[in-house]
Every structure is written in structure tokens, then in C-alpha cells.
mmCIF file of C-alpha atoms and ligand atoms in Angstrom:
data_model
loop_
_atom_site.group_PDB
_atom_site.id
_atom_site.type_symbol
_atom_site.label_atom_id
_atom_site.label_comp_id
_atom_site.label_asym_id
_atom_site.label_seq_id
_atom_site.Cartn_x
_atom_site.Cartn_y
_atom_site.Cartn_z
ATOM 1 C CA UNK A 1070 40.299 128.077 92.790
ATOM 2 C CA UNK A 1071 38.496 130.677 92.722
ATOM 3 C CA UNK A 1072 39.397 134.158 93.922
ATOM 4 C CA UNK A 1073 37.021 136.231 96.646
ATOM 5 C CA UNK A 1074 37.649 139.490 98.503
ATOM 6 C CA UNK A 1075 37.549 138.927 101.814
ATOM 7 C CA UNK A 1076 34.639 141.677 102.084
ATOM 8 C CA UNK A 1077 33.020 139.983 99.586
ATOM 9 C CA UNK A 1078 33.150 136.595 101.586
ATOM 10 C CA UNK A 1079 31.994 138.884 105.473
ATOM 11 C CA UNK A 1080 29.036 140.375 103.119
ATOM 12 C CA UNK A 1081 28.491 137.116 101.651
ATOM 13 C CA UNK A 1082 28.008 135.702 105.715
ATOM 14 C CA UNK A 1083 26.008 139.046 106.355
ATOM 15 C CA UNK A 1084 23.416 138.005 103.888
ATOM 16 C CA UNK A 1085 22.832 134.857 104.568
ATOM 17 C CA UNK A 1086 19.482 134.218 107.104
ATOM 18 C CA UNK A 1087 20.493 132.057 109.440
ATOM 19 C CA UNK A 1088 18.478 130.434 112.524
ATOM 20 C CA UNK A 1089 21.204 131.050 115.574
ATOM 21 C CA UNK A 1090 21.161 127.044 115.652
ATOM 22 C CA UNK A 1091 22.275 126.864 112.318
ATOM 23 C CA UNK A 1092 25.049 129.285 112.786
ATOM 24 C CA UNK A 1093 27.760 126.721 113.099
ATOM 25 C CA UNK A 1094 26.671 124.791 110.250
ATOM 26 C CA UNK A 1095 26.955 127.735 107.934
ATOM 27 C CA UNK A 1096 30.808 128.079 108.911
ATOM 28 C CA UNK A 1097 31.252 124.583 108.354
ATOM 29 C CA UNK A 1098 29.893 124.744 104.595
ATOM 30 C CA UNK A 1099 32.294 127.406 104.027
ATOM 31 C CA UNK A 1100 35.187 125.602 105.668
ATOM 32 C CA UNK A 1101 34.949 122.149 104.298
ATOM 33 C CA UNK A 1102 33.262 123.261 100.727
ATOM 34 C CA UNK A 1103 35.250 126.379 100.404
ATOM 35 C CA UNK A 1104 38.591 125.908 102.109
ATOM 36 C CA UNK A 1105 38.295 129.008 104.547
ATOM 37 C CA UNK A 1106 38.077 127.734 108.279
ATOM 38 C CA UNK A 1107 36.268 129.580 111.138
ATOM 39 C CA UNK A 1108 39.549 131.135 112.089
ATOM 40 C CA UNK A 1109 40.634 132.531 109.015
ATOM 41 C CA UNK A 1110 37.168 134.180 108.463
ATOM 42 C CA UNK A 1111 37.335 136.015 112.476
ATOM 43 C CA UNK A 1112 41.234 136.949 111.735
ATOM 44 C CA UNK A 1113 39.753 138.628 108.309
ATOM 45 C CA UNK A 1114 36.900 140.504 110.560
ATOM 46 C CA UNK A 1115 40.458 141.596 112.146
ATOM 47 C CA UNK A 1116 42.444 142.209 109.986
ATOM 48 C CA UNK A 1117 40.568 141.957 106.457
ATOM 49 C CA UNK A 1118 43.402 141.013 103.384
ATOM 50 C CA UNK A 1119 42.758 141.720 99.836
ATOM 51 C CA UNK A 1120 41.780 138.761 98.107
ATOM 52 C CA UNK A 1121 41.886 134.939 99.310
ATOM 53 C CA UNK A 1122 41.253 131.804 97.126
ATOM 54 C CA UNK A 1123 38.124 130.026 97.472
ATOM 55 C CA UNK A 1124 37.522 126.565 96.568
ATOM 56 C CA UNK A 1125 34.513 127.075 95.065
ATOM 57 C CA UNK A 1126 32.229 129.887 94.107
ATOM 58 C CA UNK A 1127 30.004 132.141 96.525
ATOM 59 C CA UNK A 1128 27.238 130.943 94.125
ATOM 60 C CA UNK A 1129 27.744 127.342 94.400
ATOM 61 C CA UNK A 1130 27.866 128.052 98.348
ATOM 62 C CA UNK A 1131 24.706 130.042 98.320
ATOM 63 C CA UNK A 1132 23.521 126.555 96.093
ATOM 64 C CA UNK A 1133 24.461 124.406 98.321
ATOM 65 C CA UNK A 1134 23.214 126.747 101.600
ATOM 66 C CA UNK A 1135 19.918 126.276 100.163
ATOM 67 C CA UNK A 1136 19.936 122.551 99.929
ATOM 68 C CA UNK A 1137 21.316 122.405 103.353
ATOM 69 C CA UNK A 1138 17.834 125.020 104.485
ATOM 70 C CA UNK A 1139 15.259 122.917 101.858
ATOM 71 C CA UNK A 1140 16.271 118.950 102.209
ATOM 72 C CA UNK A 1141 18.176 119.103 105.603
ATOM 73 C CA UNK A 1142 21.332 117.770 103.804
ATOM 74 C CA UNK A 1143 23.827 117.387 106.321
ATOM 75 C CA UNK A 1144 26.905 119.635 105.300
ATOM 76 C CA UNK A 1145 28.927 116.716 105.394
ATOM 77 C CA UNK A 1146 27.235 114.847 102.263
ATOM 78 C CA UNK A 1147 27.010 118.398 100.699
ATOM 79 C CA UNK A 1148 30.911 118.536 101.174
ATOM 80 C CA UNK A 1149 31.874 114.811 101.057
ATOM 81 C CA UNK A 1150 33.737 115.176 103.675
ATOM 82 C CA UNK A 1151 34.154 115.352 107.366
ATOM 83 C CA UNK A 1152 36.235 116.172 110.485
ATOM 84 C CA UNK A 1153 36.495 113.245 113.055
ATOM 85 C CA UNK A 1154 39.493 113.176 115.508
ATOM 86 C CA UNK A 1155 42.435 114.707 113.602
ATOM 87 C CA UNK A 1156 41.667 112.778 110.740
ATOM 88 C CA UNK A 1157 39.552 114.713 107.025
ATOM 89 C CA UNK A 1158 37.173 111.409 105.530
ATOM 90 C CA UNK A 1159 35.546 111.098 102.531
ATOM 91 C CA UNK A 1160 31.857 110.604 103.293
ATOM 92 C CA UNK A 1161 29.053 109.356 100.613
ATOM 93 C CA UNK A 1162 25.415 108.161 101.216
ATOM 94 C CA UNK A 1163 26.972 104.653 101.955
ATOM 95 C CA UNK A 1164 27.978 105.637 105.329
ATOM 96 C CA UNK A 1165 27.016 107.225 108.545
ATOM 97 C CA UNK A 1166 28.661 110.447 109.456
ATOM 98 C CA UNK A 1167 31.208 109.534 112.158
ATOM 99 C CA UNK A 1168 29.679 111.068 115.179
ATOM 100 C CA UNK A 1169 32.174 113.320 117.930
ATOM 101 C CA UNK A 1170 30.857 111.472 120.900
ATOM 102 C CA UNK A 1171 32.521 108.467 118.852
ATOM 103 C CA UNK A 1172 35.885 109.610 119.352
ATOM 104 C CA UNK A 1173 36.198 109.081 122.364
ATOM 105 C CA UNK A 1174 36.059 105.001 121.665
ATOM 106 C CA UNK A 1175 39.610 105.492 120.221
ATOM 107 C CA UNK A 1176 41.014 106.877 123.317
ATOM 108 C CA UNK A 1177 39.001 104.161 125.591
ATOM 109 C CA UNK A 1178 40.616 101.564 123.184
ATOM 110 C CA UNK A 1179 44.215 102.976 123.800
ATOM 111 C CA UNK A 1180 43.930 103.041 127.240
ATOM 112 C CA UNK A 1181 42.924 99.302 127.418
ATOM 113 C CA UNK A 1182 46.088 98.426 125.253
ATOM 114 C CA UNK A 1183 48.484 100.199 127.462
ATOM 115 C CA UNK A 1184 52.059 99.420 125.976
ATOM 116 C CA UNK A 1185 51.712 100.153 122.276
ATOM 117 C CA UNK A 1186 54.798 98.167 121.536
ATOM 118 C CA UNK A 1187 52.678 95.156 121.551
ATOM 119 C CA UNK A 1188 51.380 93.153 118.209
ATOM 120 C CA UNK A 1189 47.844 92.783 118.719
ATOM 121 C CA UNK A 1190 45.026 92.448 116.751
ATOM 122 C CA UNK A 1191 41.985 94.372 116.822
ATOM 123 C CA UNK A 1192 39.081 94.777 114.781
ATOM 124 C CA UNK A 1193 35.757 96.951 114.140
ATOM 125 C CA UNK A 1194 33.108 96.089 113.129
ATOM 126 C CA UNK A 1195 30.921 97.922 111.128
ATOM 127 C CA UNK A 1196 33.524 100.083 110.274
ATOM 128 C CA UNK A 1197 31.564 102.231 107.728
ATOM 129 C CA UNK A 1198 33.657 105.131 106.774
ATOM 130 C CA UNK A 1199 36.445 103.619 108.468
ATOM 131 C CA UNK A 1200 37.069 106.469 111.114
ATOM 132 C CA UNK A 1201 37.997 103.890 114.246
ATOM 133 C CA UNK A 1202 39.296 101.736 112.106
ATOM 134 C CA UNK A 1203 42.018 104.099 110.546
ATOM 135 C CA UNK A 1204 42.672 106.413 113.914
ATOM 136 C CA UNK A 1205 43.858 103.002 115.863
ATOM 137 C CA UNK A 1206 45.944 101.723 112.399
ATOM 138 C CA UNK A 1207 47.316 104.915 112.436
ATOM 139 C CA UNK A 1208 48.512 104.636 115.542
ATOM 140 C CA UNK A 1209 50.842 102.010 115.642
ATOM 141 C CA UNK A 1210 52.068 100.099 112.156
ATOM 142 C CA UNK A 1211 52.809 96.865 114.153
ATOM 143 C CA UNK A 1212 49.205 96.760 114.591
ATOM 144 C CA UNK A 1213 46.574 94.898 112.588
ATOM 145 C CA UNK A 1214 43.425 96.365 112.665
ATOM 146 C CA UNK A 1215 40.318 94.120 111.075
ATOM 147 C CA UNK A 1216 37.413 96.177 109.735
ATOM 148 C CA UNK A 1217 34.156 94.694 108.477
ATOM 149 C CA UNK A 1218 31.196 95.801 107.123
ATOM 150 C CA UNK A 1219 28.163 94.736 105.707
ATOM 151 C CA UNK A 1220 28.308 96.893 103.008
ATOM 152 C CA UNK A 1221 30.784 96.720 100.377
ATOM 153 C CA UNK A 1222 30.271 100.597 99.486
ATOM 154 C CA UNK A 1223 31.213 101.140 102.965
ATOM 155 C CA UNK A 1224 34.692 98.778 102.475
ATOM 156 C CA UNK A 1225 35.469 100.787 99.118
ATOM 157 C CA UNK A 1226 35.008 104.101 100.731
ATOM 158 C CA UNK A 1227 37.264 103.057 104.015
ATOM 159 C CA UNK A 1228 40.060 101.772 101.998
ATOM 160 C CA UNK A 1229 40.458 104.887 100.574
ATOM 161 C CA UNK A 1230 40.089 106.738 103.439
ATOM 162 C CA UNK A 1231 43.357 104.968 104.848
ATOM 163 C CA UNK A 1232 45.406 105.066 101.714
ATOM 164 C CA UNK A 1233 44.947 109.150 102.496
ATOM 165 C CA UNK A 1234 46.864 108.671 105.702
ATOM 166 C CA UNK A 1235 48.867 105.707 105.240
ATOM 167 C CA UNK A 1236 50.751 103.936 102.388
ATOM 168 C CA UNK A 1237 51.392 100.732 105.350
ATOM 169 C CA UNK A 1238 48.788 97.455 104.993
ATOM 170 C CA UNK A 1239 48.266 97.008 108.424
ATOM 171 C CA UNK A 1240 44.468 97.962 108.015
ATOM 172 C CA UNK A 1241 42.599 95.028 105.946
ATOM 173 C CA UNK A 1242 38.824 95.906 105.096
ATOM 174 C CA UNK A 1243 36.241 92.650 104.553
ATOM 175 C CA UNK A 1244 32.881 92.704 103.808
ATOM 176 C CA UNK A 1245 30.596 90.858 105.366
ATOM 177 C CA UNK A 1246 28.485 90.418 108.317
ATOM 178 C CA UNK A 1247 29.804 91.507 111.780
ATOM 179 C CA UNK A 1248 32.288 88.651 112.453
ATOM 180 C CA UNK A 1249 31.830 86.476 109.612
ATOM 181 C CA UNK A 1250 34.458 87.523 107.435
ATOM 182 C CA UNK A 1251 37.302 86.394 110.439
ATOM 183 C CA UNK A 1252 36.844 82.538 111.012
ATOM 184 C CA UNK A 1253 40.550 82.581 110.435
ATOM 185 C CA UNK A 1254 41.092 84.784 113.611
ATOM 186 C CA UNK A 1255 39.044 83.071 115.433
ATOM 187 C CA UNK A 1256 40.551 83.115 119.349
ATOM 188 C CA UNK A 1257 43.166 85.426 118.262
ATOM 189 C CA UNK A 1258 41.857 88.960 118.501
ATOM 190 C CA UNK A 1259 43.116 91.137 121.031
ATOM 191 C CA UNK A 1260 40.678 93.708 121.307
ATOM 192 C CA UNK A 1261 37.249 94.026 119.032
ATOM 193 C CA UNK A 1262 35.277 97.470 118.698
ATOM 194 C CA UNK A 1263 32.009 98.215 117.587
ATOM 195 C CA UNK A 1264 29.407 101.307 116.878
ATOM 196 C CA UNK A 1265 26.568 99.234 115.613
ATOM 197 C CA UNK A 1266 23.169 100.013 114.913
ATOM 198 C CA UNK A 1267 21.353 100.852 118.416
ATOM 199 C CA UNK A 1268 18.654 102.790 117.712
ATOM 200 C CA UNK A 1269 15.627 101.207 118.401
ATOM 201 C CA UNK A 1270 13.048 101.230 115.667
ATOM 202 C CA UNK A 1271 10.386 103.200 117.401
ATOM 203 C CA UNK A 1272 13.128 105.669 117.871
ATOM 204 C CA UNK A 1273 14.419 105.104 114.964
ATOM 205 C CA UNK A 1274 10.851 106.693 112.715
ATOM 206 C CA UNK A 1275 11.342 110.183 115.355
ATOM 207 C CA UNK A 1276 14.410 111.035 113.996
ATOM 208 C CA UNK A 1277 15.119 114.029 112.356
ATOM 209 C CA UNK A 1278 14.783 114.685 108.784
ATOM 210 C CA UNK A 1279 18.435 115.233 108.238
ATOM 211 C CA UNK A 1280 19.141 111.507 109.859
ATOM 212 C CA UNK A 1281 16.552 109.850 108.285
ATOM 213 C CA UNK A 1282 16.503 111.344 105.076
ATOM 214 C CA UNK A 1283 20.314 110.944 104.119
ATOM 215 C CA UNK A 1284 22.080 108.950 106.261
ATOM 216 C CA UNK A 1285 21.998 105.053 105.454
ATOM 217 C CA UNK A 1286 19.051 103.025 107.952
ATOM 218 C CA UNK A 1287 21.164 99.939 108.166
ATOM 219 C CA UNK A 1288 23.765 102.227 110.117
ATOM 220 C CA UNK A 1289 20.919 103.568 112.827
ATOM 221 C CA UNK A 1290 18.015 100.909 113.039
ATOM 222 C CA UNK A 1291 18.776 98.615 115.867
ATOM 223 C CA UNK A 1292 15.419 96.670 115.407
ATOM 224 C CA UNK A 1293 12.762 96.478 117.770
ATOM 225 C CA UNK A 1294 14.623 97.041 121.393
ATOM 226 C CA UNK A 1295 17.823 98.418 119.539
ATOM 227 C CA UNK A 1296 19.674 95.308 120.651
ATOM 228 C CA UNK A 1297 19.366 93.508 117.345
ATOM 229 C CA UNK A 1298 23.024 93.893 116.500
ATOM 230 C CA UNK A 1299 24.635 94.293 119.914
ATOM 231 C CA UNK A 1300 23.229 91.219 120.816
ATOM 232 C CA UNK A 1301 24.592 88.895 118.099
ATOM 233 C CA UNK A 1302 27.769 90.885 118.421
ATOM 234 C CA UNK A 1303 28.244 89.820 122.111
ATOM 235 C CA UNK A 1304 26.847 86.433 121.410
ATOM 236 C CA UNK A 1305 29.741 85.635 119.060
ATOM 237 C CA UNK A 1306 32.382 87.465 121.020
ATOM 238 C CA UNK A 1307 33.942 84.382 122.752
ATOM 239 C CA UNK A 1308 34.592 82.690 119.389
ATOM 240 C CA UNK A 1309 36.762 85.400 118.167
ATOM 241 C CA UNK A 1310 38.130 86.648 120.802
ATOM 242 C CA UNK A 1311 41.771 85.498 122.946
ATOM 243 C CA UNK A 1312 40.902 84.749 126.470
ATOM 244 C CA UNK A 1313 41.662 88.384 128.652
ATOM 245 C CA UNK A 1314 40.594 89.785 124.988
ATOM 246 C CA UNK A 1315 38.313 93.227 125.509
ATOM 247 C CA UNK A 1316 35.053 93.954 123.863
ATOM 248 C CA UNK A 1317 34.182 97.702 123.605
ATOM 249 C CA UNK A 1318 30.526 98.891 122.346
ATOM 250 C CA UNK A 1319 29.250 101.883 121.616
ATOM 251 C CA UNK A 1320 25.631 101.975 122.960
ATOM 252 C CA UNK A 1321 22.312 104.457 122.938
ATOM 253 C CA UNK A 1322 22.230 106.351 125.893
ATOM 254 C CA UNK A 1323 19.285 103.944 127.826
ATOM 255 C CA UNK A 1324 20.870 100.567 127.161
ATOM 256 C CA UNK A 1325 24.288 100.586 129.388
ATOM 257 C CA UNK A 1326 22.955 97.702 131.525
ATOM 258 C CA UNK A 1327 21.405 95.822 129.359
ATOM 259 C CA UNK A 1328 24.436 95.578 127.494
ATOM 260 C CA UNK A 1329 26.641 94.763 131.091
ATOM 261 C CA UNK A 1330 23.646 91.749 131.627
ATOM 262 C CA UNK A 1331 24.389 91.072 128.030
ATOM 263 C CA UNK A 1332 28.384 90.735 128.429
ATOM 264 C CA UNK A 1333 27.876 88.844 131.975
ATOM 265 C CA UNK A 1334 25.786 86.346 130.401
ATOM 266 C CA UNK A 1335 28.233 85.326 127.697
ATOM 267 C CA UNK A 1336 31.050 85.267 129.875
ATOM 268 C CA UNK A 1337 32.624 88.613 130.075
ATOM 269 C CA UNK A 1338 34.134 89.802 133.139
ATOM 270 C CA UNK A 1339 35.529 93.156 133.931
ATOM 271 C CA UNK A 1340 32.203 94.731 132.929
ATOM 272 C CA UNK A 1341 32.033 98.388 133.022
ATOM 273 C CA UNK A 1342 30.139 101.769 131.614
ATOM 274 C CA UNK A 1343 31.917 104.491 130.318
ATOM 275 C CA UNK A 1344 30.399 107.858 130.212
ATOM 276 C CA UNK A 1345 30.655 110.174 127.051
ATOM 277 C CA UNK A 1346 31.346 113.841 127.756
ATOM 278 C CA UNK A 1347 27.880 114.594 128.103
ATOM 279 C CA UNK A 1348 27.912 112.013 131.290
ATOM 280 C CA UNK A 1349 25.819 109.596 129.575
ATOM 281 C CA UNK A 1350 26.791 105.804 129.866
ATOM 282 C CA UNK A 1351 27.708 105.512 126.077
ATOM 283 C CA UNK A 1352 30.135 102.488 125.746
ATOM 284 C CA UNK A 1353 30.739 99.341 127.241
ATOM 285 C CA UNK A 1354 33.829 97.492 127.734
ATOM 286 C CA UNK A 1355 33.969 93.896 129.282
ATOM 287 C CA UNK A 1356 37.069 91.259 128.885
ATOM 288 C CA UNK A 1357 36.376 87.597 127.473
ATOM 289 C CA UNK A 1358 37.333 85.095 130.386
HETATM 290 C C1 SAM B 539 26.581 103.230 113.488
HETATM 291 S S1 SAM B 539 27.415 102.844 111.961
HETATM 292 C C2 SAM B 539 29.092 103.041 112.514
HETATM 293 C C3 SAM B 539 30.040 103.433 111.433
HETATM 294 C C4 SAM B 539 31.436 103.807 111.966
HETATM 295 N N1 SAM B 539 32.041 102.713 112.685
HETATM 296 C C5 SAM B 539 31.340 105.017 112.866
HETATM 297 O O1 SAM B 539 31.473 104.880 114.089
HETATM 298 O O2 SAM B 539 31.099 106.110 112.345
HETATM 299 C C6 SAM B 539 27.188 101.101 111.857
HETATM 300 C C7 SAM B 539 27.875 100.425 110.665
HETATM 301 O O3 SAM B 539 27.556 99.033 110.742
HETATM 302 C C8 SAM B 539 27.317 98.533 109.442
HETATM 303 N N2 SAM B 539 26.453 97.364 109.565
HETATM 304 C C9 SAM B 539 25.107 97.300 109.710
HETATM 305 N N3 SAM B 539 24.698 96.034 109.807
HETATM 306 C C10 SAM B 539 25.812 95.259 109.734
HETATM 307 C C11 SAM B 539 26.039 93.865 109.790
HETATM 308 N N4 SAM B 539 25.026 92.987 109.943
HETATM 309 N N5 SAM B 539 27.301 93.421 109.688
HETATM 310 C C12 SAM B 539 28.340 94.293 109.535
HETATM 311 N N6 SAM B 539 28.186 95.634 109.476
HETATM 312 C C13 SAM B 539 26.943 96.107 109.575
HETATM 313 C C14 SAM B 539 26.688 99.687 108.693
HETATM 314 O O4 SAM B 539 26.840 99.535 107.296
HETATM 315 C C15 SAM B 539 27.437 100.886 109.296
HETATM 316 O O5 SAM B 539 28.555 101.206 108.513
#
């Protein structure tokens, strides 16, 4: 620990340039590298205390400030770590950052299970650091939640993530590619998720620095039309899933009914578009007939 005045911290902020858009980043450096949230730091503009302990220096912050300014780190690799739903993950270069509009696939998937008293099986796939995975095993220990992943990085780094939150093994993480790894489920799965890669490859080369730079490509690049995986994900749907089973996909904002033409086709009723917050048709849900 290491121990700042709180004036030193507020001149510390005072100093730093900032672009107004970066504003928010600079808080969150100093709340998930240093310990002190946004909160604490307005309640010290307030009512300023003596001397609060830091997690690490103001010079590794300023270090770290100017790695975020030079190579567009996201704060999140800088730190490790990240805020998604209620939960704190580990992040590394393995996985993608779990994204807020992505919380709201938790919520979608607890509405379609209604009574949580019931054992079901779900799964994700392409679980990456885990974040659906772990906020639906969390939920309810009677529960099994599936999580694959192509990368075994990714499996490591999820599996820890849980063991954070939960000493229960109702969460089991398998490597391999998108279904593969659950031929012995097959027909028994409740309720499968995915946030695949859906960016489309044209897309895919406009992206930010800060994306493309540090954030794995086998997370993002959906191939040429960004259907790549989504495709072979519905495709193989009905093999894995229990008839009245649900199938609920995280899509880029254009592809909402391709995805529904996609479902219809392998026989998937109940087809519908869920906006995100933002009002863009961002998920899918459809249920295996
Ligand atoms: C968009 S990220 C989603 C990660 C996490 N579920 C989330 O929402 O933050 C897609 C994930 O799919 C994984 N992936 C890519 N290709 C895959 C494949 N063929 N089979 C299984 N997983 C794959 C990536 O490693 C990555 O973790």
C-alpha cells in the first residue's frame, strides 16, 4: 500500500492533460489500479481527509497514464481487471474485454428461464473471460452452466475467475471449438448463449487502435460478412439443443435479420430481436422446435 494525501492525489488529477473524452478513463485507472473509486475521490473534493492508502504509486499511475495516451492500452489490460455486471474479472491479452452492452444477455437469459428452481443446463460459448458464464452460475447452484472456448488461455483465465466468486462446481470450462467439446449433451441443453465473433472483416481492419492493437482478433473477426461463426453456431444448434430449448446471440448492430432468416432456416421458432439500450437490435433469441 502505499500512502497519498488526498491533496496530493486532487493535484495529481489537476496535472494530468486530459482530452474531455478521456476523462472517464483517467478515473478508471485510478480506481481499478489504485483502489480509490470515482466516489471516494468527489467526497475528498468535499470533504478532503488526511492521508488514504493507495494501491500503487502516483508514479506508476502517471506510468501507466502514459501507456494508456502512447499505445491506446485499454485501462483494463493496464489494470488486469475489469467491472462487468456486479462481478471484478481478471482480464489478460487472451481475452476480449467483456463489453456493458453484453450484460444485458444475462438478464435476457433469466427472463427466458423464468422459475429458477429448475435444473437446466445452459452453456456459452466462447466464453472468454468467463463473464456470462459465471453471472448465470452464480445465480443459481442447481444450475450447470457449460462454457467453451477455443482458446485454452481463455478456459484457464475463466476458471479462475469463478473460483473468485464461487467455491460450488456447477460451472465446467472445455476447450474446444464452439460445440464440440459437448457431444455428451447432445439434445439435453436447456438454453445455449453466445457473443461470438461478428465483426465483419472489412470492419474488422477500421477499428480503433485500442481494439485492434490489444484485444485478441479471434474474439472480433467474424470473417468476410461477420457471419462466419454465427452461422456454424446456428447450424449445429438442433444437435445440442432439447426440443423448446432457446438459442440467444449476441449480434453486430446490422445483422438482426439475417440472423432471424438464419434461426428460421434451421428450425427455430419463436424468433425475435432484442434491442440493447442504445435501441439497436443486438441479440437474438429463437427456440429449437
Ligand atoms: C466476442 S468474444 C466473447 C467473450 C465473452 N463471452 C464476452 O462476452 O465477453 C468471443 C470468444 O469466442 C472465442 N472463440 C473464437 N472462435 C471460437 C471457436 N471457433 N470456438 C470457440 N470459441 C471461439 C474467442 O476466443 C472469444 O473468447
Amino acid at each position: 500500500m502505499f500512502e497519498v494525501s488526498t491533496e496530493e492525489l486532487l493535484l495529481w488529477i489537476q496535472n494530468i492533460k486530459t482530452e474531455e473524452e478521456d476523462r472517464d478513463s483517467l478515473y478508471l485507472l485510478i480506481d481499478l489500479l489504485g483502489g480509490i473509486s470515482r466516489s471516494e475521490i468527489n467526497s475528498f473534493r468535499i470533504k478532503p481527509r488526511k492521508i488514504i492508502n493507495m494501491k500503487v504509486s502516483l508514479d506508476s499511475l502517471s506510468h501507466s497514464w502514459t501507456e494508456f495516451i502512447q499505445n491506446k492500452k485499454p485501462i483494463q489490460y493496464l489494470s488486469s481487471n475489469c467491472y462487468w455486471r456486479d462481478l471484478n474479472l481478471e482480464i489478460n491479452e487472451h481475452v476480449l474485454i467483456p463489453r456493458v452492452e453484453t450484460e444485458q444477455i444475462t438478464d435476457i437469459a433469466l427472463n427466458l428461464i423464468g422459475d429458477p428452481r429448475k435444473e437446466l443446463i445452459i452453456t456459452d460459448l466462447g466464453t472468454g473471460s468467463g463473464a456470462i458464464a459465471i453471472s448465470l452460475a452464480l445465480k443459481c447452484s442447481t444450475w450447470t452452466v457449460l462454457a467453451t472456448d477455443i482458446d485454452q488461455n481463455a478456459i484457464n483465465l475463466a476458471s479462475k475467475n469463478f473460483k473468485k466468486y464461487s467455491n460450488k462446481n456447477n460451472l465446467k470450462l472445455l476447450c474446444g471449438r464452439w460445440w464440440q467439446p459437448l457431444k455428451k449433451y447432445a439434445g439435453k441443453i436447456d438454453i445455449a448463449i453466445s457473443n461470438p465473433p461478428y465483426i465483419p472483416l472489412k470492419v474488422y481492419k477500421n477499428l480503433s487502435i485500442s481494439v485492434k492493437n490489444h484485444e485478441p482478433q479471434k474474439a472480433l473477426n467474424g470473417g468476410d460478412d461477420g457471419l462466419l461463426h454465427i452461422r456454424e453456431i446456428i447450424k449445429e444448434a438442433p444437435k445440442y439443443l432439447k426440443r423448446d430449448g432457446w438459442l440467444l446471440l449476441e449480434n453486430h448492430f446490422d445483422q438482426a435479420q439475417k440472423v432471424k432468416t438464419l434461426m428460421l432456416h434451421y428450425g427455430f421458432e419463436s424468433i425475435k430481436t432484442i434491442k440493447d439500450l442504445y435501441g439497436i437490435g443486438r441479440f437474438t433469441i429463437g427456440r429449437y422446435k
